[in-house]
Amino acid sequence: MIDPNHGEHARVVARSVMANLESLQQEGLGAELTEVRKICRLLDAPEVDRVSREALVRRLRELLGTARGLTGRTFVGWLDDIDRT
């Protein structure tokens, strides 16, 4: 079943990630931060189509998976939930 709120959920996670970039950096994200910011800006845009959004969610999850702390793991869990809908 397709979740009609898929896009909104992705936007909420993207905004939360952007608000927590400092914590993610402390958890080990370094060079990935530039790409994480770019992906979050794209996910926050209302005109992103579903296929692109799904690819961006998967890539963001992959990048955040390199964080070594609770913040990164929390976001990965949220992105997993989005990807399953």
JSON list of C-alpha atoms in Angstrom, two decimals:
[
{"chain": "A", "resi": 1, "resn": "MET", "atom": "CA", "xyz": [0.00, 0.00, 0.00]},
{"chain": "A", "resi": 2, "resn": "ILE", "atom": "CA", "xyz": [1.31, 3.45, -0.89]},
{"chain": "A", "resi": 3, "resn": "ASP", "atom": "CA", "xyz": [1.43, 5.88, 2.00]},
{"chain": "A", "resi": 4, "resn": "PRO", "atom": "CA", "xyz": [-0.10, 9.20, 0.89]},
{"chain": "A", "resi": 5, "resn": "ASN", "atom": "CA", "xyz": [2.04, 10.97, 3.50]},
{"chain": "A", "resi": 6, "resn": "HIS", "atom": "CA", "xyz": [5.32, 9.51, 2.22]},
{"chain": "A", "resi": 7, "resn": "GLY", "atom": "CA", "xyz": [6.53, 12.88, 0.96]},
{"chain": "A", "resi": 8, "resn": "GLU", "atom": "CA", "xyz": [5.62, 14.69, 4.17]},
{"chain": "A", "resi": 9, "resn": "HIS", "atom": "CA", "xyz": [7.37, 12.07, 6.29]},
{"chain": "A", "resi": 10, "resn": "ALA", "atom": "CA", "xyz": [10.51, 12.44, 4.17]},
{"chain": "A", "resi": 11, "resn": "ARG", "atom": "CA", "xyz": [10.36, 16.24, 4.56]},
{"chain": "A", "resi": 12, "resn": "VAL", "atom": "CA", "xyz": [10.04, 15.96, 8.35]},
{"chain": "A", "resi": 13, "resn": "VAL", "atom": "CA", "xyz": [13.05, 13.66, 8.56]},
{"chain": "A", "resi": 14, "resn": "ALA", "atom": "CA", "xyz": [15.06, 15.92, 6.24]},
{"chain": "A", "resi": 15, "resn": "ARG", "atom": "CA", "xyz": [14.30, 18.96, 8.38]},
{"chain": "A", "resi": 16, "resn": "SER", "atom": "CA", "xyz": [15.20, 17.04, 11.54]},
{"chain": "A", "resi": 17, "resn": "VAL", "atom": "CA", "xyz": [18.49, 15.91, 10.03]},
{"chain": "A", "resi": 18, "resn": "MET", "atom": "CA", "xyz": [19.33, 19.48, 9.06]},
{"chain": "A", "resi": 19, "resn": "ALA", "atom": "CA", "xyz": [18.58, 20.63, 12.61]},
{"chain": "A", "resi": 20, "resn": "ASN", "atom": "CA", "xyz": [20.93, 17.96, 14.00]},
{"chain": "A", "resi": 21, "resn": "LEU", "atom": "CA", "xyz": [23.91, 18.23, 11.67]},
{"chain": "A", "resi": 22, "resn": "GLU", "atom": "CA", "xyz": [26.23, 19.18, 14.52]},
{"chain": "A", "resi": 23, "resn": "SER", "atom": "CA", "xyz": [25.30, 16.04, 16.47]},
{"chain": "A", "resi": 24, "resn": "LEU", "atom": "CA", "xyz": [25.73, 13.91, 13.37]},
{"chain": "A", "resi": 25, "resn": "GLN", "atom": "CA", "xyz": [29.16, 15.43, 12.81]},
{"chain": "A", "resi": 26, "resn": "GLN", "atom": "CA", "xyz": [30.11, 14.54, 16.39]},
{"chain": "A", "resi": 27, "resn": "GLU", "atom": "CA", "xyz": [28.95, 11.00, 15.63]},
{"chain": "A", "resi": 28, "resn": "GLY", "atom": "CA", "xyz": [31.45, 10.68, 12.83]},
{"chain": "A", "resi": 29, "resn": "LEU", "atom": "CA", "xyz": [29.87, 12.17, 9.72]},
{"chain": "A", "resi": 30, "resn": "GLY", "atom": "CA", "xyz": [32.52, 14.21, 7.98]},
{"chain": "A", "resi": 31, "resn": "ALA", "atom": "CA", "xyz": [32.84, 14.46, 4.23]},
{"chain": "A", "resi": 32, "resn": "GLU", "atom": "CA", "xyz": [29.31, 13.04, 3.95]},
{"chain": "A", "resi": 33, "resn": "LEU", "atom": "CA", "xyz": [27.80, 16.20, 5.46]},
{"chain": "A", "resi": 34, "resn": "THR", "atom": "CA", "xyz": [27.82, 18.09, 2.17]},
{"chain": "A", "resi": 35, "resn": "GLU", "atom": "CA", "xyz": [25.86, 15.36, 0.42]},
{"chain": "A", "resi": 36, "resn": "VAL", "atom": "CA", "xyz": [23.54, 14.95, 3.42]},
{"chain": "A", "resi": 37, "resn": "ARG", "atom": "CA", "xyz": [22.71, 18.68, 3.28]},
{"chain": "A", "resi": 38, "resn": "LYS", "atom": "CA", "xyz": [22.07, 18.50, -0.45]},
{"chain": "A", "resi": 39, "resn": "ILE", "atom": "CA", "xyz": [19.77, 15.49, -0.12]},
{"chain": "A", "resi": 40, "resn": "CYS", "atom": "CA", "xyz": [17.86, 17.08, 2.75]},
{"chain": "A", "resi": 41, "resn": "ARG", "atom": "CA", "xyz": [17.28, 20.25, 0.74]},
{"chain": "A", "resi": 42, "resn": "LEU", "atom": "CA", "xyz": [15.98, 18.16, -2.15]},
{"chain": "A", "resi": 43, "resn": "LEU", "atom": "CA", "xyz": [13.69, 16.12, 0.12]},
{"chain": "A", "resi": 44, "resn": "ASP", "atom": "CA", "xyz": [12.31, 19.32, 1.62]},
{"chain": "A", "resi": 45, "resn": "ALA", "atom": "CA", "xyz": [11.21, 20.54, -1.81]},
{"chain": "A", "resi": 46, "resn": "PRO", "atom": "CA", "xyz": [7.52, 19.87, -2.53]},
{"chain": "A", "resi": 47, "resn": "GLU", "atom": "CA", "xyz": [8.07, 19.13, -6.22]},
{"chain": "A", "resi": 48, "resn": "VAL", "atom": "CA", "xyz": [10.18, 15.97, -5.74]},
{"chain": "A", "resi": 49, "resn": "ASP", "atom": "CA", "xyz": [8.53, 13.03, -7.49]},
{"chain": "A", "resi": 50, "resn": "ARG", "atom": "CA", "xyz": [8.03, 9.74, -5.66]},
{"chain": "A", "resi": 51, "resn": "VAL", "atom": "CA", "xyz": [10.73, 7.78, -7.53]},
{"chain": "A", "resi": 52, "resn": "SER", "atom": "CA", "xyz": [13.35, 10.46, -6.89]},
{"chain": "A", "resi": 53, "resn": "ARG", "atom": "CA", "xyz": [12.25, 10.78, -3.27]},
{"chain": "A", "resi": 54, "resn": "GLU", "atom": "CA", "xyz": [12.62, 7.03, -2.73]},
{"chain": "A", "resi": 55, "resn": "ALA", "atom": "CA", "xyz": [16.15, 7.09, -4.18]},
{"chain": "A", "resi": 56, "resn": "LEU", "atom": "CA", "xyz": [17.05, 10.09, -2.01]},
{"chain": "A", "resi": 57, "resn": "VAL", "atom": "CA", "xyz": [15.69, 8.39, 1.12]},
{"chain": "A", "resi": 58, "resn": "ARG", "atom": "CA", "xyz": [17.79, 5.28, 0.41]},
{"chain": "A", "resi": 59, "resn": "ARG", "atom": "CA", "xyz": [20.93, 7.35, -0.19]},
{"chain": "A", "resi": 60, "resn": "LEU", "atom": "CA", "xyz": [20.36, 9.45, 2.93]},
{"chain": "A", "resi": 61, "resn": "ARG", "atom": "CA", "xyz": [19.89, 6.27, 4.99]},
{"chain": "A", "resi": 62, "resn": "GLU", "atom": "CA", "xyz": [23.15, 4.91, 3.57]},
{"chain": "A", "resi": 63, "resn": "LEU", "atom": "CA", "xyz": [25.05, 8.09, 4.47]},
{"chain": "A", "resi": 64, "resn": "LEU", "atom": "CA", "xyz": [23.57, 8.38, 7.95]},
{"chain": "A", "resi": 65, "resn": "GLY", "atom": "CA", "xyz": [24.37, 4.73, 8.57]},
{"chain": "A", "resi": 66, "resn": "THR", "atom": "CA", "xyz": [28.02, 5.75, 8.93]},
{"chain": "A", "resi": 67, "resn": "ALA", "atom": "CA", "xyz": [27.23, 7.83, 12.04]},
{"chain": "A", "resi": 68, "resn": "ARG", "atom": "CA", "xyz": [28.29, 6.11, 15.25]},
{"chain": "A", "resi": 69, "resn": "GLY", "atom": "CA", "xyz": [25.68, 7.37, 17.66]},
{"chain": "A", "resi": 70, "resn": "LEU", "atom": "CA", "xyz": [22.06, 7.50, 18.70]},
{"chain": "A", "resi": 71, "resn": "THR", "atom": "CA", "xyz": [21.14, 10.45, 16.48]},
{"chain": "A", "resi": 72, "resn": "GLY", "atom": "CA", "xyz": [22.29, 8.71, 13.31]},
{"chain": "A", "resi": 73, "resn": "ARG", "atom": "CA", "xyz": [20.66, 5.40, 14.30]},
{"chain": "A", "resi": 74, "resn": "THR", "atom": "CA", "xyz": [17.39, 7.18, 15.07]},
{"chain": "A", "resi": 75, "resn": "PHE", "atom": "CA", "xyz": [17.29, 8.82, 11.66]},
{"chain": "A", "resi": 76, "resn": "VAL", "atom": "CA", "xyz": [18.18, 5.55, 9.94]},
{"chain": "A", "resi": 77, "resn": "GLY", "atom": "CA", "xyz": [15.23, 3.93, 11.74]},
{"chain": "A", "resi": 78, "resn": "TRP", "atom": "CA", "xyz": [12.90, 6.70, 10.62]},
{"chain": "A", "resi": 79, "resn": "LEU", "atom": "CA", "xyz": [14.12, 6.37, 7.04]},
{"chain": "A", "resi": 80, "resn": "ASP", "atom": "CA", "xyz": [13.61, 2.60, 7.20]},
{"chain": "A", "resi": 81, "resn": "ASP", "atom": "CA", "xyz": [10.01, 3.25, 8.24]},
{"chain": "A", "resi": 82, "resn": "ILE", "atom": "CA", "xyz": [9.51, 5.59, 5.29]},
{"chain": "A", "resi": 83, "resn": "ASP", "atom": "CA", "xyz": [11.07, 3.13, 2.86]},
{"chain": "A", "resi": 84, "resn": "ARG", "atom": "CA", "xyz": [8.70, 0.38, 4.00]},
{"chain": "A", "resi": 85, "resn": "THR", "atom": "CA", "xyz": [5.59, 2.44, 3.25]}
]
